[in-house]
Coordinates of C-alpha atoms in Angstrom, one line a residue:
M1 CA 8.3 -3.6 22.7
A2 CA 10.2 -6.1 25.0
G3 CA 12.3 -4.1 27.7
S4 CA 10.9 -0.6 26.9
E5 CA 7.9 1.3 28.1
N6 CA 5.3 2.2 25.5
I7 CA 2.4 4.6 25.7
I8 CA -0.5 4.6 23.3
L9 CA -2.0 7.8 22.7
S10 CA -5.6 7.6 21.2
T11 CA -6.9 10.9 21.6
E12 CA -6.0 14.1 20.0
T13 CA -5.9 16.1 22.9
D14 CA -3.4 14.0 24.9
A15 CA -1.3 13.9 21.5
N16 CA -1.4 17.6 21.3
N17 CA -0.8 18.0 24.9
L18 CA 2.3 15.9 25.1
L19 CA 3.7 15.7 21.6
R20 CA 3.0 19.3 20.6
E21 CA 2.8 21.4 23.8
R22 CA 5.8 19.8 25.4
G23 CA 7.8 19.2 22.3
T24 CA 11.3 19.9 23.8
K25 CA 10.6 16.7 25.7
Y26 CA 8.8 14.4 23.6
S27 CA 10.5 14.9 20.0
S28 CA 13.2 12.2 20.1
R29 CA 13.3 8.8 18.5
A30 CA 14.0 5.5 20.1
Y31 CA 17.3 3.9 18.5
L32 CA 16.4 1.1 16.1
P33 CA 19.7 -1.1 15.5
F34 CA 18.6 -2.1 12.1
A35 CA 16.7 0.9 10.5
T36 CA 18.5 3.8 12.4
G37 CA 22.2 2.1 12.7
L38 CA 22.7 -0.5 9.9
L39 CA 20.5 0.8 7.3
S40 CA 21.0 4.5 7.9
D41 CA 24.4 5.2 9.7
N42 CA 22.4 7.6 11.8
L43 CA 22.0 9.9 9.0
R44 CA 18.5 9.6 8.1
P45 CA 16.3 12.5 9.7
L46 CA 13.2 10.6 10.4
L47 CA 14.9 8.1 12.8
L48 CA 17.4 10.6 14.4
P49 CA 16.9 11.4 18.1
Y50 CA 16.7 14.9 19.1
N51 CA 19.9 16.1 18.5
D52 CA 22.2 18.7 16.8
R53 CA 22.6 16.7 13.5
W54 CA 18.8 16.5 13.4
R55 CA 18.2 20.0 14.2
R56 CA 20.5 21.0 11.4
G57 CA 18.9 19.0 9.0
R58 CA 15.5 20.2 10.1
K59 CA 16.5 23.9 9.2
L60 CA 17.2 22.8 5.7
M61 CA 14.0 21.2 5.4
H62 CA 12.1 24.0 6.8
Q63 CA 13.9 26.1 4.2
L64 CA 13.0 23.8 1.4
A65 CA 9.6 23.2 2.1
N66 CA 8.0 26.6 4.1
I67 CA 4.8 28.1 2.5
N68 CA 6.7 30.4 0.4
A69 CA 8.8 27.7 -0.9
A70 CA 5.9 25.4 -1.7
E71 CA 4.1 28.0 -3.6
S72 CA 7.3 28.0 -6.0
Y73 CA 6.8 24.5 -6.8
Q74 CA 3.1 24.7 -7.8
P75 CA 4.0 25.0 -11.6
I76 CA 5.6 21.5 -11.3
Q77 CA 2.5 20.1 -9.6
D78 CA 0.4 21.9 -12.2
I79 CA 2.4 20.0 -15.0
E80 CA 2.5 16.7 -13.4
S81 CA -1.5 16.6 -12.4
K82 CA -2.2 17.3 -16.0
R83 CA 0.0 14.4 -17.0
L84 CA -2.0 12.2 -14.5
L85 CA -5.3 13.0 -15.8
A86 CA -4.4 12.0 -19.5
H87 CA -2.6 8.8 -18.0
L88 CA -5.9 7.8 -16.1
L89 CA -8.1 8.3 -19.0
K90 CA -5.8 6.1 -21.3
Q91 CA -4.9 3.3 -19.0
P92 CA -7.2 3.5 -15.9
S93 CA -6.0 0.0 -14.7
R94 CA -2.5 1.2 -13.9
Y95 CA -4.0 4.0 -11.6
G96 CA -1.5 2.9 -9.0
H97 CA 1.5 3.5 -11.3
W98 CA 0.1 6.7 -12.4
F99 CA -0.2 8.3 -8.7
D100 CA 3.3 6.7 -8.1
L101 CA 4.5 8.5 -11.1
Y102 CA 2.9 12.0 -10.1
A103 CA 4.3 11.8 -6.7
S104 CA 7.7 10.7 -7.7
G105 CA 7.8 13.2 -10.4
V106 CA 7.0 16.2 -8.4
V107 CA 9.5 15.3 -5.5
F108 CA 12.3 14.2 -8.1
R109 CA 12.0 17.3 -10.1
V110 CA 11.9 19.4 -6.8
G111 CA 14.6 17.6 -5.3
F112 CA 17.0 17.0 -8.0
G113 CA 16.0 19.1 -10.8
Q114 CA 15.0 16.3 -13.2
W115 CA 11.9 15.5 -14.9
I116 CA 10.7 11.7 -14.6
E117 CA 8.9 10.6 -18.1
T118 CA 7.8 7.1 -17.5
G119 CA 8.7 6.1 -13.7
E120 CA 10.6 3.2 -15.2
E121 CA 13.8 5.0 -15.2
S122 CA 16.5 3.1 -13.3
V123 CA 17.4 5.9 -11.0
V124 CA 13.6 6.3 -10.0
K125 CA 13.5 2.4 -9.4
R126 CA 16.3 2.4 -7.1
I127 CA 15.0 5.5 -5.0
V128 CA 11.4 4.0 -4.8
Q129 CA 13.4 0.5 -3.7
V130 CA 15.1 2.6 -1.0
N131 CA 11.8 4.0 0.3
H132 CA 10.3 0.4 0.5
N133 CA 13.5 -0.8 2.1
L134 CA 13.0 2.1 4.8
E135 CA 9.2 1.3 5.6
R136 CA 10.0 -2.4 5.6
S137 CA 12.8 -2.1 8.3
A138 CA 11.2 0.4 10.3
S139 CA 8.1 -1.7 10.8
P140 CA 8.1 -3.1 14.4
G141 CA 9.1 -6.8 14.4
T142 CA 10.9 -7.0 11.0
Y143 CA 14.3 -7.6 12.6
L144 CA 14.9 -9.4 15.9
V145 CA 18.0 -7.1 16.7
D146 CA 15.5 -4.4 17.4
T147 CA 13.7 -6.4 20.1
F148 CA 16.9 -7.6 21.6
P149 CA 19.7 -5.0 20.9
I150 CA 22.3 -7.3 22.3
L151 CA 22.3 -9.1 19.1
E152 CA 23.9 -5.9 17.5
Y153 CA 27.2 -7.1 19.3
L154 CA 27.5 -10.4 17.1
P155 CA 30.2 -10.4 14.6
S156 CA 29.0 -10.2 11.1
V157 CA 29.7 -13.8 10.3
L158 CA 27.2 -14.9 12.6
A159 CA 24.8 -12.1 12.1
P160 CA 23.5 -11.9 8.4
F161 CA 21.1 -9.1 9.5
K162 CA 24.3 -7.0 9.6
R163 CA 25.7 -8.1 6.1
E164 CA 22.1 -7.2 5.0
G165 CA 22.2 -3.9 6.6
K166 CA 25.6 -2.9 5.2
R167 CA 24.5 -3.7 1.6
L168 CA 21.3 -1.7 1.7
H169 CA 23.0 1.3 3.2
E170 CA 25.7 1.2 0.7
E171 CA 23.0 0.8 -2.0
E172 CA 21.2 4.0 -0.8
L173 CA 24.0 6.0 -0.1
S174 CA 25.7 5.6 -3.3
L175 CA 22.3 6.5 -5.1
F176 CA 22.0 9.7 -2.8
R177 CA 25.7 10.7 -3.6
Q178 CA 25.0 10.1 -7.3
L179 CA 22.0 12.4 -7.5
Q180 CA 23.7 15.2 -5.4
S181 CA 26.9 14.8 -7.6
D182 CA 24.9 15.2 -10.6
V183 CA 23.5 18.6 -9.4
R184 CA 26.8 19.7 -8.1
E185 CA 28.2 19.1 -11.7
Q186 CA 25.4 21.3 -13.3
V187 CA 26.0 24.0 -10.6
A188 CA 29.8 24.2 -11.5
R189 CA 28.7 24.4 -15.4
G190 CA 26.1 26.9 -14.6
N191 CA 23.2 25.3 -15.9
A192 CA 21.6 24.0 -12.8
T193 CA 17.9 24.5 -12.4
N194 CA 16.4 25.4 -8.9
S195 CA 16.2 22.2 -6.5
F196 CA 16.4 21.2 -3.1
T197 CA 19.9 19.9 -3.8
R198 CA 21.0 23.0 -5.4
T199 CA 19.8 25.1 -2.6
F200 CA 21.5 22.9 -0.1
L201 CA 24.9 23.0 -2.1
E202 CA 24.9 26.9 -2.2
N203 CA 24.1 27.2 1.6
Q204 CA 26.1 24.2 2.8
E205 CA 28.7 26.0 4.7
A206 CA 25.9 28.1 6.6
L207 CA 23.9 25.0 7.4
R208 CA 27.0 23.1 8.7
L209 CA 26.0 19.9 7.0
S210 CA 28.2 17.3 5.2
D211 CA 27.5 16.1 1.8
D212 CA 25.9 12.9 3.1
E213 CA 24.1 14.5 5.8
G214 CA 22.6 16.9 3.1
A215 CA 22.1 14.0 0.7
Y216 CA 20.0 12.1 3.3
V217 CA 18.0 15.1 4.2
I218 CA 16.6 15.6 0.6
G219 CA 16.5 11.7 0.2
T220 CA 14.1 11.7 3.5
M221 CA 11.9 14.3 1.9
F222 CA 11.6 12.4 -1.2
E223 CA 10.6 9.2 1.0
A224 CA 8.0 11.3 2.9
G225 CA 6.6 13.0 -0.3
S226 CA 6.2 10.1 -2.8
G227 CA 4.6 7.0 -1.4
T228 CA 2.3 8.9 1.2
T229 CA 0.9 11.1 -1.5
S230 CA 0.0 8.1 -3.8
A231 CA -1.4 6.3 -1.0
A232 CA -3.9 8.8 -0.2
M233 CA -5.1 9.4 -3.7
Q234 CA -5.8 5.6 -4.0
S235 CA -7.8 5.9 -0.8
L236 CA -9.8 8.8 -2.5
C237 CA -10.6 6.8 -5.5
L238 CA -11.9 3.9 -3.0
A239 CA -13.9 6.5 -1.3
M240 CA -15.4 7.9 -4.5
C241 CA -16.5 4.6 -5.4
H242 CA -18.2 4.0 -2.3
F243 CA -19.5 7.4 -1.7
P244 CA -20.5 8.6 -5.3
D245 CA -22.5 11.5 -3.8
W246 CA -19.5 13.4 -2.7
Q247 CA -18.1 13.0 -6.3
Q248 CA -21.3 14.8 -7.5
K249 CA -21.1 17.5 -4.9
M250 CA -17.4 18.2 -5.8
K251 CA -18.5 18.4 -9.5
E252 CA -21.5 20.7 -8.9
Q253 CA -19.0 23.3 -6.7
L254 CA -16.4 23.1 -9.6
D255 CA -19.0 23.7 -12.1
Q256 CA -20.0 26.9 -10.3
V257 CA -16.7 28.2 -9.5
V258 CA -14.8 27.2 -12.7
G259 CA -17.1 26.1 -15.2
N260 CA -15.6 24.5 -18.3
R261 CA -12.1 25.3 -17.8
M262 CA -9.8 23.3 -15.4
P263 CA -9.3 24.3 -11.8
E264 CA -6.2 26.0 -10.8
F265 CA -4.4 26.6 -7.3
A266 CA -6.1 30.1 -7.3
D267 CA -9.5 28.6 -7.1
M268 CA -8.5 26.5 -4.0
P269 CA -10.2 29.0 -1.6
H270 CA -13.6 28.5 -3.1
L271 CA -13.6 24.9 -3.4
S272 CA -14.3 24.0 0.4
T273 CA -16.0 20.9 -0.9
V274 CA -13.0 19.6 -2.6
R275 CA -10.7 20.5 0.4
A276 CA -13.2 18.8 2.9
V277 CA -13.2 15.7 0.8
I278 CA -9.6 15.0 0.7
K279 CA -9.0 16.0 4.5
E280 CA -11.7 13.3 5.2
V281 CA -10.0 10.9 3.4
L282 CA -6.8 11.3 5.3
R283 CA -9.1 11.1 8.4
W284 CA -10.9 7.9 7.2
R285 CA -7.9 5.9 6.0
P286 CA -4.6 7.4 7.6
V287 CA -1.6 6.6 5.5
T288 CA 0.7 6.1 8.4
S289 CA -2.1 4.9 10.8
G290 CA 0.0 3.8 13.8
G291 CA 2.0 6.9 13.8
V292 CA 5.7 7.5 13.9
P293 CA 6.8 6.9 17.6
H294 CA 8.1 9.7 19.6
Q295 CA 10.7 9.4 22.5
L296 CA 10.6 11.3 26.0
I297 CA 14.2 12.9 26.9
Q298 CA 13.4 13.4 30.5
D299 CA 10.9 12.5 33.1
D300 CA 7.7 13.9 33.0
E301 CA 4.3 13.9 34.8
Y302 CA 0.8 14.0 33.0
K303 CA -2.9 13.5 34.4
G304 CA -1.2 11.8 37.4
Y305 CA 1.0 9.4 35.5
H306 CA 4.9 9.4 35.8
F307 CA 6.6 8.8 32.5
S308 CA 10.2 7.9 32.8
K309 CA 12.9 9.1 30.4
G310 CA 13.1 6.7 27.2
T311 CA 9.3 5.9 27.2
V312 CA 8.1 5.5 23.8
F313 CA 4.6 7.4 22.7
H314 CA 2.7 6.1 19.8
A315 CA 0.1 8.7 18.5
N316 CA -2.4 6.0 17.3
Q317 CA -3.6 7.8 14.0
W318 CA -6.3 5.2 13.6
A319 CA -7.9 5.9 17.0
I320 CA -7.3 9.4 17.1
H321 CA -9.2 9.8 13.9
R322 CA -12.1 7.8 15.2
E323 CA -12.6 9.6 18.7
P324 CA -16.4 10.0 18.8
E325 CA -16.4 13.2 20.7
L326 CA -14.4 14.9 18.2
Y327 CA -15.5 12.8 15.2
P328 CA -19.3 11.6 15.3
D329 CA -20.3 8.6 13.4
P330 CA -16.4 8.0 12.9
E331 CA -16.4 4.9 10.7
N332 CA -18.3 6.7 7.9
F333 CA -17.0 9.0 5.3
R334 CA -18.6 12.2 6.0
P335 CA -16.9 15.2 4.6
E336 CA -19.7 17.4 5.9
R337 CA -17.9 17.2 9.3
W338 CA -15.7 20.0 7.9
L339 CA -18.4 21.9 6.4
S340 CA -21.4 22.2 8.8
P341 CA -21.5 24.1 12.0
A342 CA -23.2 20.7 13.4
F343 CA -20.0 19.2 13.8
P344 CA -17.4 19.9 16.3
T345 CA -14.7 19.8 13.8
F346 CA -16.2 22.9 11.6
Q347 CA -14.3 26.1 11.4
E348 CA -14.9 29.5 9.4
P349 CA -14.3 31.1 7.1
L350 CA -14.7 28.5 4.5
T351 CA -12.3 30.1 2.2
K352 CA -9.7 29.2 4.5
F353 CA -10.9 26.0 6.2
P354 CA -11.0 22.9 6.0
N355 CA -7.0 22.8 5.5
L356 CA -4.4 20.5 6.3
Q357 CA -2.2 22.8 8.4
N358 CA -1.2 20.9 11.8
F359 CA -3.7 17.9 11.0
S360 CA -2.8 15.1 13.0
S361 CA -2.4 12.8 9.8
F362 CA 1.1 14.8 9.2
G363 CA 2.3 14.1 12.8
F364 CA 2.8 16.1 16.0
G365 CA 5.1 19.0 17.2
R366 CA 8.6 19.2 16.2
R367 CA 8.4 16.1 14.4
I368 CA 5.6 17.1 12.2
C369 CA 6.1 16.2 8.3
P370 CA 8.3 19.0 6.9
G371 CA 6.8 18.6 3.4
Q372 CA 3.1 19.3 4.4
N373 CA 2.8 22.6 2.5
I374 CA 3.9 20.7 -0.6
A375 CA 1.6 17.6 0.2
E376 CA -1.5 19.9 0.8
R377 CA -1.1 21.5 -2.7
S378 CA -0.8 18.1 -4.3
L379 CA -3.6 16.7 -2.6
N380 CA -5.8 19.7 -3.3
I381 CA -5.0 19.9 -6.9
L382 CA -5.4 16.4 -7.7
T383 CA -8.8 15.8 -6.0
A384 CA -10.1 19.1 -8.0
R385 CA -8.8 18.2 -11.3
I386 CA -10.1 14.3 -10.9
A387 CA -13.3 15.6 -9.8
W388 CA -13.6 18.2 -12.6
A389 CA -12.5 15.7 -15.3
L390 CA -13.5 12.4 -14.4
K391 CA -16.1 10.0 -12.9
L392 CA -15.0 7.3 -11.0
S393 CA -17.3 4.1 -10.3
K394 CA -17.6 0.7 -9.3
K395 CA -17.2 -2.0 -11.7
K396 CA -20.7 -3.6 -13.1
D397 CA -21.7 -7.1 -14.0
S398 CA -23.4 -8.2 -17.1
L399 CA -26.7 -7.0 -15.6
G400 CA -25.3 -3.6 -14.8
N401 CA -25.3 -4.2 -11.1
D402 CA -22.4 -2.9 -9.1
L403 CA -19.6 -5.6 -8.1
P404 CA -18.5 -6.0 -4.7
L405 CA -15.7 -3.8 -3.5
P406 CA -14.2 -4.0 0.1
L407 CA -14.4 -1.1 2.3
Y408 CA -11.1 -2.0 3.9
D409 CA -8.6 -4.4 2.3
Y410 CA -5.3 -2.4 2.8
T411 CA -1.4 -3.4 2.6
R412 CA 0.1 -4.0 5.8
G413 CA 3.3 -1.9 7.2
F414 CA 4.6 1.4 8.2
N415 CA 2.4 3.1 5.5
S416 CA -0.5 1.7 4.1
Q417 CA -2.6 1.9 1.0
P418 CA -5.6 -0.2 -0.6
N419 CA -4.7 -3.4 -2.1
H420 CA -5.1 -3.1 -6.1
F421 CA -8.9 -2.9 -6.8
E422 CA -10.8 -2.7 -10.1
F423 CA -12.9 0.5 -10.7
D424 CA -14.1 2.5 -13.7
I425 CA -12.9 5.9 -14.9
A426 CA -14.5 7.8 -17.6
A427 CA -14.3 11.6 -19.0
H428 CA -17.3 13.6 -17.7
S429 CA -17.7 14.5 -21.4
P430 CA -15.8 14.3 -24.6
Q431 CA -15.0 18.1 -24.4
R432 CA -13.4 17.6 -21.1
A433 CA -11.5 14.5 -22.2
E434 CA -10.2 16.8 -25.3
Q435 CA -9.2 19.6 -22.6
V436 CA -7.3 17.4 -20.8
L437 CA -5.3 16.2 -23.7
E438 CA -4.8 20.1 -24.9
A439 CA -3.7 20.8 -21.4
V440 CA -1.1 18.1 -21.6
K441 CA 0.4 19.5 -24.7
E442 CA 0.5 22.8 -23.1
A443 CA 2.1 21.5 -20.1
E444 CA 4.8 19.7 -21.7
A445 CA 5.7 22.7 -23.9
S446 CA 6.0 24.6 -20.5
K447 CA 8.6 22.4 -19.0
S448 CA 11.5 24.3 -20.3
R449 CA 10.1 27.4 -18.4
C450 CA 9.2 25.6 -15.1
M451 CA 11.6 26.9 -12.6

């Protein structure tokens, strides 16, 4: 942070007042010499300043992920969520891989029109590595050049970070170009399925985006939608092991609403407890707990403070989600805060609320996560189906006592998730286990008809 002014926003009111209500001033990004320049060559929308290139890319993002578009992707989420249940039943200890596979599978099919089978495919490993490189590079303090930008002027022979940045950029750009080229060839042959990339190619002239700009927009949406969904679901598993009463409450509501059939997207308005649980997971253990910094593009005044152009604002999600006035008893996992009029966050009707629209976990203002409509559907259907089919519980010792399980043992970095922990997964009944396997067979058969 040397040499720059940084403001930490720790209440939702202040974050909304500045980052959302004054979005025209507070929607830029600070330039990171490594992540923005060397790694991304000023092409990655997440890191771009509030300029014309960003606005053109954002227009494409909105077209790809608005509410109507998100609804059209539900058949893919339906298939992948059924596969996830089967994987969890078969190999529960690999839960992290299965959540990664679900998230990558959905976004890869939506983004590039390809189904992912195992998650071990080379192209998937490459794009996941691209994601990891970004998270590492954008984390504060990773590269000295971000603190002392003058180092950017060193010749490459004296700056190994420059050689590393060039290599990583070439790797990700070649991957994005390959994925785009594959879809372009399918479009030319007339056998391309619906995907983000096909939509971009068919509207490229009107969007005024180059091939590489479009490739980075879609690559960014993969980055935003893969690791974050998986991290949130792993936090759900941790919460269910520590707070089994809410697992039971979800099951009771599911039994009442859907009975012995698997829950569907159409059931969500009647599953307020399910929606409350996953929203509370995002509050209790935010994935991007430090937020993504915004930069002010002109001088401004707020509550008697003067902020100079270039000031960087951090929406501290961890603190925002623990504001006692808004979230009483903030350290505890309490989904009832979304369901009971006794809490300040309660909203009616419960057929609509709680939902994740404009929830602070997805950012603020013009930089809000463009894929939140898709993410909300994934988180809801996964939570509902896991609660319907499976029971999650702590591991037990030989005497039947629960083994210790930390409430907070998380990875460090730009995004965070629980470090691997052991827990038990079992079907609620043999009947539901059999229903999961039958549903997977039907889902596999329906792949050719999807989109």
